[in-house]
Coordinates of C-alpha atoms in Angstrom, one line a residue:
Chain A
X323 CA -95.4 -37.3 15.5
X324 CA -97.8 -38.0 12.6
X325 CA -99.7 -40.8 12.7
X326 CA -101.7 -42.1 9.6
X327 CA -105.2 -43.5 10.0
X328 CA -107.4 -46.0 7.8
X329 CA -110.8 -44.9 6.8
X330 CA -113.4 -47.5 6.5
X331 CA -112.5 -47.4 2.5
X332 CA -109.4 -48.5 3.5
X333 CA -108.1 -45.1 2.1
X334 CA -105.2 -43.5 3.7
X335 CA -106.5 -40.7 5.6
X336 CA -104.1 -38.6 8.2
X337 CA -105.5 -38.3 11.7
X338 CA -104.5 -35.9 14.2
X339 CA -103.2 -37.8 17.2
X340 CA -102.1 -35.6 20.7
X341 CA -99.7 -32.9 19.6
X342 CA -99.7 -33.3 16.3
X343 CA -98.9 -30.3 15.0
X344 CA -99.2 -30.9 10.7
X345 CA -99.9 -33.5 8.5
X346 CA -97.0 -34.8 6.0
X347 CA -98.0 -35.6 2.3
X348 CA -97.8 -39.5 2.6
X349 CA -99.1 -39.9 -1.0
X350 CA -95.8 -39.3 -2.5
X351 CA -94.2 -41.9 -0.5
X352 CA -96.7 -44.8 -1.4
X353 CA -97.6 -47.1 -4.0
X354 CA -100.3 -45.5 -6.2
X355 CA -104.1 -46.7 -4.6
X356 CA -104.3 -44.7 -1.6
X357 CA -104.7 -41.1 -1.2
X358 CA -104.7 -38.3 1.6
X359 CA -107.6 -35.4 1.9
X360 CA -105.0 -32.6 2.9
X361 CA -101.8 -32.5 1.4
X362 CA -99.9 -30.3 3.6
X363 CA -95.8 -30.1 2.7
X364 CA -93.6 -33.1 2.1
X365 CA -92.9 -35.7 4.6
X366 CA -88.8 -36.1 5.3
X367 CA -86.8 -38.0 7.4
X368 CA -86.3 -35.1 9.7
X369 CA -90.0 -34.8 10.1
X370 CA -90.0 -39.3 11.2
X371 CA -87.3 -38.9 13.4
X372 CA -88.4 -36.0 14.9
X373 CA -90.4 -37.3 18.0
X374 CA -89.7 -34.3 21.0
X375 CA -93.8 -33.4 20.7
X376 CA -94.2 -36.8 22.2
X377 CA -91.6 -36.9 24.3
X378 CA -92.5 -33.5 25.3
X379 CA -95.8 -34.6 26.4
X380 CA -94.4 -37.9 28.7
X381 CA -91.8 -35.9 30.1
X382 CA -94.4 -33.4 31.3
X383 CA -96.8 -36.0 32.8
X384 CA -93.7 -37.2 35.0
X385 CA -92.5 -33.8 36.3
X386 CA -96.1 -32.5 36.7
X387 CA -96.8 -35.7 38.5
X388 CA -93.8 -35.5 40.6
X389 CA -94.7 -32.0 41.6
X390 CA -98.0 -32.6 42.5
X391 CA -96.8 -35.3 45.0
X392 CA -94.1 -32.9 46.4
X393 CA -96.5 -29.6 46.3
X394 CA -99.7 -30.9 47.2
X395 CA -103.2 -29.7 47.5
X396 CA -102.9 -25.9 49.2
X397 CA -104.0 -26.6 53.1
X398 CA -106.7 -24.8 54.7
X399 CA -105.5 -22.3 57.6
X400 CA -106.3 -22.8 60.6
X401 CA -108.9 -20.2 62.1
X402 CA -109.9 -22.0 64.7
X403 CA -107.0 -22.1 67.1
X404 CA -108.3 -19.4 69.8
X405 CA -110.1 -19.4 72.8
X406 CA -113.1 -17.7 71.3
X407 CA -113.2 -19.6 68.3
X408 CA -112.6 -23.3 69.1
X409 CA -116.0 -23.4 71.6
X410 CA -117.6 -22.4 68.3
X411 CA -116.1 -24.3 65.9
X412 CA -116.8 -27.3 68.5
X413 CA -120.4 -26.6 68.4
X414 CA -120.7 -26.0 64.4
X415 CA -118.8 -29.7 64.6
X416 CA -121.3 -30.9 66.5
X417 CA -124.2 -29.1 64.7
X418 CA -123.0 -30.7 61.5
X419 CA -122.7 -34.6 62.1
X420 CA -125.4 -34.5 64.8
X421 CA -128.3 -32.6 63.0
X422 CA -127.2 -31.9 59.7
X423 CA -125.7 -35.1 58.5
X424 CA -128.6 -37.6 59.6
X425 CA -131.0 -35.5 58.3
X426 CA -129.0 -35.2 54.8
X427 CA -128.9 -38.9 55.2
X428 CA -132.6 -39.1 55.4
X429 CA -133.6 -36.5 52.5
X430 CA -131.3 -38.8 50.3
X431 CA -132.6 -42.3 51.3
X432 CA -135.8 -41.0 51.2
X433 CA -135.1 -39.9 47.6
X434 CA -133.1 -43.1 46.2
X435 CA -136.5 -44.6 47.5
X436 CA -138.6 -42.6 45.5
X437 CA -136.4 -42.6 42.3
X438 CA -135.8 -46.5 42.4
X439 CA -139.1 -47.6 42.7
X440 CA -140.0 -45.4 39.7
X441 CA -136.6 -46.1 37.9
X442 CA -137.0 -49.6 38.0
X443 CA -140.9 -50.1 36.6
X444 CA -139.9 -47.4 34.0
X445 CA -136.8 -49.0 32.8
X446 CA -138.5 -52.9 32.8
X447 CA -142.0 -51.7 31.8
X448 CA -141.6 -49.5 29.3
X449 CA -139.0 -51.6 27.3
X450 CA -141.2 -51.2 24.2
X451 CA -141.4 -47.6 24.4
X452 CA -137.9 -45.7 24.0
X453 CA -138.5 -42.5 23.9
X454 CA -141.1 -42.0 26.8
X455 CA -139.1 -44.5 28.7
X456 CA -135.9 -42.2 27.9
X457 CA -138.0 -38.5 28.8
X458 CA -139.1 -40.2 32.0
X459 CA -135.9 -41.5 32.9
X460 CA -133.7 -38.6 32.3
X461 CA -136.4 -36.9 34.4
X462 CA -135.8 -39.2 36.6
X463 CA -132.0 -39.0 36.8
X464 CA -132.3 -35.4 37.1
X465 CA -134.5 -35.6 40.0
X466 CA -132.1 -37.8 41.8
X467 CA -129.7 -35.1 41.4
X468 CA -131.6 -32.5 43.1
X469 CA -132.0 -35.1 45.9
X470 CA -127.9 -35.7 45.8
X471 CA -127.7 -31.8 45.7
X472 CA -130.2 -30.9 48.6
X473 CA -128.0 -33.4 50.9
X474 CA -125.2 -31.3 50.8
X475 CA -127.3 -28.6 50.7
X476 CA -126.1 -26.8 47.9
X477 CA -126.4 -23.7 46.4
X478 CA -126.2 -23.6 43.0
X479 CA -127.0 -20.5 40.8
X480 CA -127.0 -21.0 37.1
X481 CA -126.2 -18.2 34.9
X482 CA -127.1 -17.9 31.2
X483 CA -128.9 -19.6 29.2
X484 CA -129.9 -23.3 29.6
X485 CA -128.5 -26.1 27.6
X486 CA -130.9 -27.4 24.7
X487 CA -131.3 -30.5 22.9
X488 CA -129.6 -29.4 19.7
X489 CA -127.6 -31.7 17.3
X490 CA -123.9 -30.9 16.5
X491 CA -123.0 -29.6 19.8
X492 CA -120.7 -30.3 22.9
X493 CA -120.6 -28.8 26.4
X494 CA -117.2 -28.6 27.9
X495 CA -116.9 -27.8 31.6
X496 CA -114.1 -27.0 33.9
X497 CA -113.9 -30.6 36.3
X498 CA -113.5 -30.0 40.0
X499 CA -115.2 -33.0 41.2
X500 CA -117.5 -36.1 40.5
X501 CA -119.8 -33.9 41.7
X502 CA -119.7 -31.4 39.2
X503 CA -121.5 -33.8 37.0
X504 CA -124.5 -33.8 39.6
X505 CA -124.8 -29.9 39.8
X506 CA -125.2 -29.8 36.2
X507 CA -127.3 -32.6 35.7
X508 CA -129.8 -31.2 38.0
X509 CA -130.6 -28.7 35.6
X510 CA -130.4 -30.6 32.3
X511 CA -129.8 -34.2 31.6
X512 CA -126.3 -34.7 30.1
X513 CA -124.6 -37.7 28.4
X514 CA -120.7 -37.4 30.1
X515 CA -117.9 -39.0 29.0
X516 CA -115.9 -40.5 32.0
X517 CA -113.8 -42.4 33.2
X518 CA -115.4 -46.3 34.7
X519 CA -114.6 -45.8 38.1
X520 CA -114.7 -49.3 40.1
X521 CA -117.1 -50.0 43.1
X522 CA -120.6 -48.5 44.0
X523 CA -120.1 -45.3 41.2
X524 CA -119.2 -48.5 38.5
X525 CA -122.0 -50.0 39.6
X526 CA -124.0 -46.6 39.2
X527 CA -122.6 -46.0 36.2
X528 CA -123.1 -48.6 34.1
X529 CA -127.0 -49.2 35.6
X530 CA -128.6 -46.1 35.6
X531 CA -126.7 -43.6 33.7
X532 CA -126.5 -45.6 30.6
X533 CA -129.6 -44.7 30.6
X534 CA -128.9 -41.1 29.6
X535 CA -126.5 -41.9 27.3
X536 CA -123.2 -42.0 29.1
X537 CA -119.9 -43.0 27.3
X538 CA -117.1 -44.8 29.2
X539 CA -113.2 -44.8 28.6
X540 CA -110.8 -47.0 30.2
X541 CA -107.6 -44.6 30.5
X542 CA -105.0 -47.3 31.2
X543 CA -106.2 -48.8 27.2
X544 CA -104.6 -46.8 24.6
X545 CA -107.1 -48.9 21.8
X546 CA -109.9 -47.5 23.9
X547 CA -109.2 -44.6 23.0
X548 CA -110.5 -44.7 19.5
X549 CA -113.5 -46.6 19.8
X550 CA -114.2 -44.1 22.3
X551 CA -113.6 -41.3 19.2
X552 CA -115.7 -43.2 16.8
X553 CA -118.7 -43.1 19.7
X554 CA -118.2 -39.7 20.6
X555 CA -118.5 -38.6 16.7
X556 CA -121.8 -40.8 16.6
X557 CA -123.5 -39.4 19.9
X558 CA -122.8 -36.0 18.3
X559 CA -124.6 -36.5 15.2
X560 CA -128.0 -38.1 16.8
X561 CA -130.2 -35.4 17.2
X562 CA -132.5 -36.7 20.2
X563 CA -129.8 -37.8 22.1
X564 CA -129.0 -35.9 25.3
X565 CA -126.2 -32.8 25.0
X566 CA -122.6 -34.8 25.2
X567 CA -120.8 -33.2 28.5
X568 CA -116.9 -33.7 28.3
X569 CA -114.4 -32.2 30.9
X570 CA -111.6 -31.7 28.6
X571 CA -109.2 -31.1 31.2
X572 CA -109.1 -35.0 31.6
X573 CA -108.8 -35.4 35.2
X574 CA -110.1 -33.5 38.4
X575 CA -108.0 -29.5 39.6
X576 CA -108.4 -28.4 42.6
X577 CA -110.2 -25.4 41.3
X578 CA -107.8 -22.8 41.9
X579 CA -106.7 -23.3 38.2
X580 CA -108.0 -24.7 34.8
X581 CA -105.5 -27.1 33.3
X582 CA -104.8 -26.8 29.7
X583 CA -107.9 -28.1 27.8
X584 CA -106.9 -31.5 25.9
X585 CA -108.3 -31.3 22.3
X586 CA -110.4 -33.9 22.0
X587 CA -113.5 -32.4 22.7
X588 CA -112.8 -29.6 20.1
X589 CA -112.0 -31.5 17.2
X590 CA -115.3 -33.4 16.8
X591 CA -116.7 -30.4 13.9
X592 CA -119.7 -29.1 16.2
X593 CA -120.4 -26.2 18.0
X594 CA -118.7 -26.1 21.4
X595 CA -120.4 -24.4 24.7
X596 CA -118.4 -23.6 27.3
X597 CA -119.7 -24.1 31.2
X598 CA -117.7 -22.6 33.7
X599 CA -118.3 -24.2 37.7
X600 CA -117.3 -22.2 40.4
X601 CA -117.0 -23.6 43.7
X602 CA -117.1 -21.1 47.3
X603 CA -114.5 -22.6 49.1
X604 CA -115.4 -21.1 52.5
X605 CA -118.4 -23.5 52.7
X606 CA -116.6 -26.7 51.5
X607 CA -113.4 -27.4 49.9
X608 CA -115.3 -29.7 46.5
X609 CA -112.0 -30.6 45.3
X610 CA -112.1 -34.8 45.0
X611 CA -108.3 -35.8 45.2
X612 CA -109.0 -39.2 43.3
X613 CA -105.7 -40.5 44.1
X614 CA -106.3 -40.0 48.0
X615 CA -110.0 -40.4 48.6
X616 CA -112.7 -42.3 47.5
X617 CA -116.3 -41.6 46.1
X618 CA -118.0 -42.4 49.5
X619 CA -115.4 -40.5 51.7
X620 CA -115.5 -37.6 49.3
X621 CA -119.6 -37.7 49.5
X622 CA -119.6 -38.1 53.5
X623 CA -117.4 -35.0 54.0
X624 CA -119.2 -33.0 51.6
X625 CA -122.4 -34.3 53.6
X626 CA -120.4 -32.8 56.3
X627 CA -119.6 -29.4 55.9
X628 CA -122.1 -26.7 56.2
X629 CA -122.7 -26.3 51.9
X630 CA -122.1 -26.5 48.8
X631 CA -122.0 -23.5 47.0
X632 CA -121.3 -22.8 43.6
X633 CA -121.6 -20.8 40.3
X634 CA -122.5 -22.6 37.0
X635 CA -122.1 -20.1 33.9
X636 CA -123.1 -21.0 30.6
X637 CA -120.8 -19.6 28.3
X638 CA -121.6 -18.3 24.6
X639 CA -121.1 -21.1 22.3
X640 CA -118.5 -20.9 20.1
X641 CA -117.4 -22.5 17.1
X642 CA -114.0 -23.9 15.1
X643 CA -113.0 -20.3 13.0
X644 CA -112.1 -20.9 9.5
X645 CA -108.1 -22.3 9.8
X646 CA -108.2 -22.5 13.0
X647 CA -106.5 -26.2 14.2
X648 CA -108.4 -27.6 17.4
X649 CA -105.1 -27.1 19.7
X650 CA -106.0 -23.2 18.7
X651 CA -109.5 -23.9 19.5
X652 CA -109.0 -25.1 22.7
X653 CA -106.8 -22.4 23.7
X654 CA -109.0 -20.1 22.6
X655 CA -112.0 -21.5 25.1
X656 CA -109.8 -21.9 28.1
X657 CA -108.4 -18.1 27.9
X658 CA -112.2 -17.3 28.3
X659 CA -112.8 -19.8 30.8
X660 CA -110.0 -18.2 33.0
X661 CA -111.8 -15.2 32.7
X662 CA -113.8 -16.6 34.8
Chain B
X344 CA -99.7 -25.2 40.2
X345 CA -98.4 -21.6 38.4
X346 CA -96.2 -21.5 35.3
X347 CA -92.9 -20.0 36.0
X348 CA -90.3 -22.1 34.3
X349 CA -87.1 -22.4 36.1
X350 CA -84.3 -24.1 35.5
X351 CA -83.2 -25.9 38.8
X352 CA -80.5 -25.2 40.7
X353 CA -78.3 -27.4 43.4
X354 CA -80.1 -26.1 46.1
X355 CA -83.7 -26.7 44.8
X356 CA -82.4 -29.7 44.0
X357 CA -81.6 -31.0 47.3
X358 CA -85.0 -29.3 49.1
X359 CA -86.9 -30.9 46.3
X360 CA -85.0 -34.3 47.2
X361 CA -86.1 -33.7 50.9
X362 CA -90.0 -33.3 50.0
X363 CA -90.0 -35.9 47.7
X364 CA -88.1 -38.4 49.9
X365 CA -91.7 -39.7 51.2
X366 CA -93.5 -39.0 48.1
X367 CA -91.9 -41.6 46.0
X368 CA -92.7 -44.2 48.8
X369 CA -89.5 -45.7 48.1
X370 CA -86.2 -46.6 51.2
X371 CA -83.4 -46.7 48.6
X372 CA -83.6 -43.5 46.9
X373 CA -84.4 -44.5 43.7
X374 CA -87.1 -43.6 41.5
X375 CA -89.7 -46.5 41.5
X376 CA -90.5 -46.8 37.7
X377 CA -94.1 -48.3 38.1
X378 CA -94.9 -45.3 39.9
X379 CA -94.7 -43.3 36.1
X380 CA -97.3 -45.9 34.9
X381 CA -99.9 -44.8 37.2
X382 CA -99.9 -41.2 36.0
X383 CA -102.4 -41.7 33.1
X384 CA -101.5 -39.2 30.7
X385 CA -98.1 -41.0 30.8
X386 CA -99.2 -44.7 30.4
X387 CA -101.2 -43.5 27.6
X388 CA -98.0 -42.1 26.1
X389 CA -96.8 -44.6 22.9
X390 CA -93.1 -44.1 23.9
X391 CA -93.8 -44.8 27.9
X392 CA -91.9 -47.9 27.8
X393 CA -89.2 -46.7 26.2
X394 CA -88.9 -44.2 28.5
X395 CA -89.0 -46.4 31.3
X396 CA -86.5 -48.7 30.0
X397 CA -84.2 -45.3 29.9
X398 CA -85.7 -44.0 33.7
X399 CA -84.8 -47.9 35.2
X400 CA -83.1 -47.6 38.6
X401 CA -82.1 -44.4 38.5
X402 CA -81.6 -41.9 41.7
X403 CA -83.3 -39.1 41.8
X404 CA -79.9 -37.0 40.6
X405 CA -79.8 -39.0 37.7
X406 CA -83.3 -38.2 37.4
X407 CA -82.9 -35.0 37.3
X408 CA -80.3 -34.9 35.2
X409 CA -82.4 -37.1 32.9
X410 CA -85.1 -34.5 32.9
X411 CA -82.6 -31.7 32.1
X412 CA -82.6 -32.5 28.5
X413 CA -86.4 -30.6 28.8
X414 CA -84.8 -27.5 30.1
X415 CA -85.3 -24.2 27.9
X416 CA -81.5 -23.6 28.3
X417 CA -80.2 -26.8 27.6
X418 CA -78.5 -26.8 24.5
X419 CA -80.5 -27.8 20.9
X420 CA -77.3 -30.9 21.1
X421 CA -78.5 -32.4 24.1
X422 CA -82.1 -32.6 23.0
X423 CA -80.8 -34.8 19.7
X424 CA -78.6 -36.7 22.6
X425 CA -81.3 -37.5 23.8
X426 CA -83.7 -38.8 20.9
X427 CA -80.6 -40.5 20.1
X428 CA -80.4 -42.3 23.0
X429 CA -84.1 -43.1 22.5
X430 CA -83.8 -44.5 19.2
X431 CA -80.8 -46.8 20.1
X432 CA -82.4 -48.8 22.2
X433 CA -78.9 -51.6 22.7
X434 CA -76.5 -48.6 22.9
X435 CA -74.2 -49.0 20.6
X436 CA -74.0 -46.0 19.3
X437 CA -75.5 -46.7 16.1
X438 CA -79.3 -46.6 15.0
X439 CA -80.4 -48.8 12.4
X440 CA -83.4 -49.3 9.9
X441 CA -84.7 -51.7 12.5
X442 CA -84.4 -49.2 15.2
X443 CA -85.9 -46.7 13.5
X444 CA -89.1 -49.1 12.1
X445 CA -89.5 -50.1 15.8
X446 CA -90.4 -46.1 17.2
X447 CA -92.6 -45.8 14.5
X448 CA -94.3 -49.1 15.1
X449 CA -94.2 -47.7 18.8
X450 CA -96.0 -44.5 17.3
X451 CA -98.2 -45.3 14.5
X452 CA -98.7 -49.2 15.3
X453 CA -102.2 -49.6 15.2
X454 CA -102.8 -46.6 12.0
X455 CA -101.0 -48.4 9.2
X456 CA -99.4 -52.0 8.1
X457 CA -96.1 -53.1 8.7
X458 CA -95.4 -52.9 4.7
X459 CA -96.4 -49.2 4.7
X460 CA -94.1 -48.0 7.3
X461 CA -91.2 -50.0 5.7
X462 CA -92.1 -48.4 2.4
X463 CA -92.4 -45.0 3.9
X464 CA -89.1 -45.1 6.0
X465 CA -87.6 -46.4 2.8
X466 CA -88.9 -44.1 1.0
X467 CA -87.6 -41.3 3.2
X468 CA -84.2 -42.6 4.2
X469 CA -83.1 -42.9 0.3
X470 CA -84.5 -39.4 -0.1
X471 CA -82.2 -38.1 2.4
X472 CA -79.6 -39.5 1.3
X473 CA -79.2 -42.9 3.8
X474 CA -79.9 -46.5 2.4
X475 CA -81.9 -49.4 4.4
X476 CA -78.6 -50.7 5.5
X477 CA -77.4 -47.1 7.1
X478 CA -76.3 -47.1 10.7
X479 CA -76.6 -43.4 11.7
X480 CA -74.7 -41.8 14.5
X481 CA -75.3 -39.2 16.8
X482 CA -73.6 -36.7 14.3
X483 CA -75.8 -37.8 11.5
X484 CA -79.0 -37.2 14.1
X485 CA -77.6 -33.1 14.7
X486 CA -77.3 -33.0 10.7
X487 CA -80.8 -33.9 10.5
X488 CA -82.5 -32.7 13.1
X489 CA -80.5 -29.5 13.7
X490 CA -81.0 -28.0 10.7
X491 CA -83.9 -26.6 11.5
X492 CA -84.1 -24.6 14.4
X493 CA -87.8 -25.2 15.5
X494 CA -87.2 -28.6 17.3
X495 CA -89.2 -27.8 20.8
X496 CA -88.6 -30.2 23.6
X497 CA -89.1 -28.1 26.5
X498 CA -91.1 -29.0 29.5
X499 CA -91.7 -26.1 32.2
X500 CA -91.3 -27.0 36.0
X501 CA -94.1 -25.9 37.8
X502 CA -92.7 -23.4 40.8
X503 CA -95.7 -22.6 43.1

């Protein structure tokens, strides 16, 4: 279904809106005073009554919903079950909670400590200062990460080149976990777009990584959804603010496939760069089923298991082609993301 | 989950019925509605309540057969049945201006004023050839809508 947007002019402007798939030619059909930027055929009854795109869409969140209830996440096998092996396994059990998961609780109080006594004077301190306060923050931030990272002892190896601070541009990743968010922050500090979470990871949202930048949505407010829009195209013109990070895929896979990409990220006019995470499942299954876990649970069994390994590539960035629609785009970007 | 469309059969059906029979959380064997609302990309959806109003208390049969109107081999008749059926939300058969201003209100509420959308649907109704006081019926829906063949309401069931 079209839908029809006002500009702040109060002009008549059409704006794209989930599978919207071309814009009608509203001027026509209204009183002189308003007028559209891309008159693209004639708008006809057919075209109002014709609303299978979005019915299309809600039927598929139901059956895909249904199916994932039904079908759920694919079950490690059991290698364990033998003589030989269960001793073994036993002892790595042991091995894990017993050595390796106080002492990954130690290396990460030790560096909250470290990064909330310097947080904390920078952030009060510095108030009159913005952009040291901001450098030594996100430095900051990204430190902490390393610290989050070294607890699960993970093993991250970044390929291709590292993310700049560039105007008009957006990273898109492939979304496994929260985690994913860490891994890459590590490296560079991002501003994400997420999704306010409640408890502890609220609480850590809204403190510390507002400080790099960090947009929230509220999924369950359909208004949200396009103040979110406005902010997004704001954040992407800045030129010092931190490179905008947005999971298109809108919710967390268990890494076995890429969803479809929504557009949203693709229709904001910049240059897009793909990153593409990778998790080894043999050392750790990173996959955060949101519905069935929380945060902490997710974090103690990743603290857990033996590692966290993974692949980060940084794709070539690519950009909108002449007549290309975003929808296009997008598909575009996630055919070379499966490559992957 | 993989892509293969497939169009269900009894049997699937019935060993789909048998997995699900915990998953919906439900002793009665019927589709809990609230349950749709906490899929987001649903609740997001401007026609969820709608649909919801259509999905209340049915079985999962029903459900199904609700769902068929998404098959690729269902056909093009059953889709307009079913925007039809949308559209007229007291079942009487008949969709009226008001019915027809309410969707798009549903759709484009928050883009443009009330006056506009009148204006427009006027606008477009006359054009076709229907006035503001038209009650269309299903037939008049499959003149409209069918006569182009590229209405795509297909929705593929993910077979692992």
């Amino acid at each position: 279904m079209k839908t029809l947007a006002m500009d702040a002019a109060g002009k008549l402007i059409s704006s794209s809106y989930e599978l919207d798939l071309y814009r009608p030619n509203i001027e026509d059909y209204l009183p002189s005073g308003s007028s559209i930027n891309e008159p693209h055929g004639e708008l006809r009854l057919r075209d109002l009554l014709d609303i299978s795109p979005t019915l299309t869409e809600a039927a598929g969140a139901i059956v895909d919903d249904s199916f994932t209830r039904c079908f759920k996440s694919i079950p490690p096998e059991f290698w364990n079950w033998n003589i030989y092996l269960f001793p073994l396994w036993c002892f790595g059990v042991l091995v894990r909670y017993l050595i390796l998961f106080p002492a990954r609780v130690l290396i990460l109080t030790i560096g909250w400590i470290i990064f909330l006594s310097s947080f904390i004077p920078v952030h009060l301190l510095l108030k009159g200062h913005d952009t040291l306060r901001r450098k030594l923050e996100r430095l900051l931030v990204e430190l902490i990460c390393c610290f989050f990272v070294a607890s699960w002892t993970g093993v991250v190896n970044y390929h291709g080149p590292r993310p700049s601070i560039r105007p008009k541009q957006v990273y898109v990743a492939n979304h496994t976990s929260m985690i994913d968010f860490i891994v890459l922050q590590q490296m560079t500090a991002f501003a994400v777009i997420m999704q306010k979470h409640p408890g502890w990871v609220g609480l850590l949202q809204s403190t510390i990584l507002e400080s790099v930048g960090c947009i929230w949505f509220n999924r369950t407010e359909a208004k949200d959804r396009e103040i979110v829009a406005r902010k997004l195209r704001d954040r992407v013109q800045g030129a010092d603010n931190n490179p905008l990070l947005i999971f298109p895929e809108g919710t967390c896979v268990n890494n076995h496939y890429t969803v479809m990409f929504k557009k949203g990220a693709f229709e904001l006019g910049c240059m897009v760069c793909p990153i593409a995470i990778k998790y080894n499942k043999i050392f750790a299954d990173a996959f955060w089923n949101s519905r069935k876990q929380s945060f902490t649970m997710h974090l103690l069994q990743l603290m857990t298991s033996w590692a966290v390994v993974c692949d980060v590539w940084y794709l070539e960035p690519q950009t909108l082609k002449p007549g290309e629609t975003a929808i296009e785009f997008a598909e575009r970007l996630y055919a070379s993301a499966l490559i992957i | 989950m993989g892509n293969t469309s497939s169009m269900l059969t009894q049997y699937d059906i019935e060993e789909v019925q048998e997995h699900c029979k915990h998953a919906y959380r439900n002793g009665g064997g019927f589709i809990l509605t609230d349950e749709f609302l906490t899929v987001p990309e649903f609740a997001v959806n401007p026609l969820s309540q709608r649909l919801l109003r259509m999905l209340n208390s049915l079985n999962f049969k029903e459900f199904v057969a609700f769902l068929s109107a998404f098959s690729p081999r269902v056909p093009l008749q059953q889709k307009i049945e079913f925007i039809f059926k949308l559209y007229d939300s007291d079942n009487n058969g008949k969709v009226t201006f008001h019915d027809m201003l309410d969707v798009l209100r549903d759709l484009t509420g928050q883009f443009i004023s009330e006056q506009q959308r009148e204006q427009v649907l006027t606008r477009v109704l006359e054009e076709a050839g229907y006035t503001k006081d038209s009650m269309l019926v299903l037939s008049d829906f499959v003149k409209i809508l069918g006569s182009s063949s590229d209405l795509k309401m297909e929705v593929e069931v993910p077979v692992d």
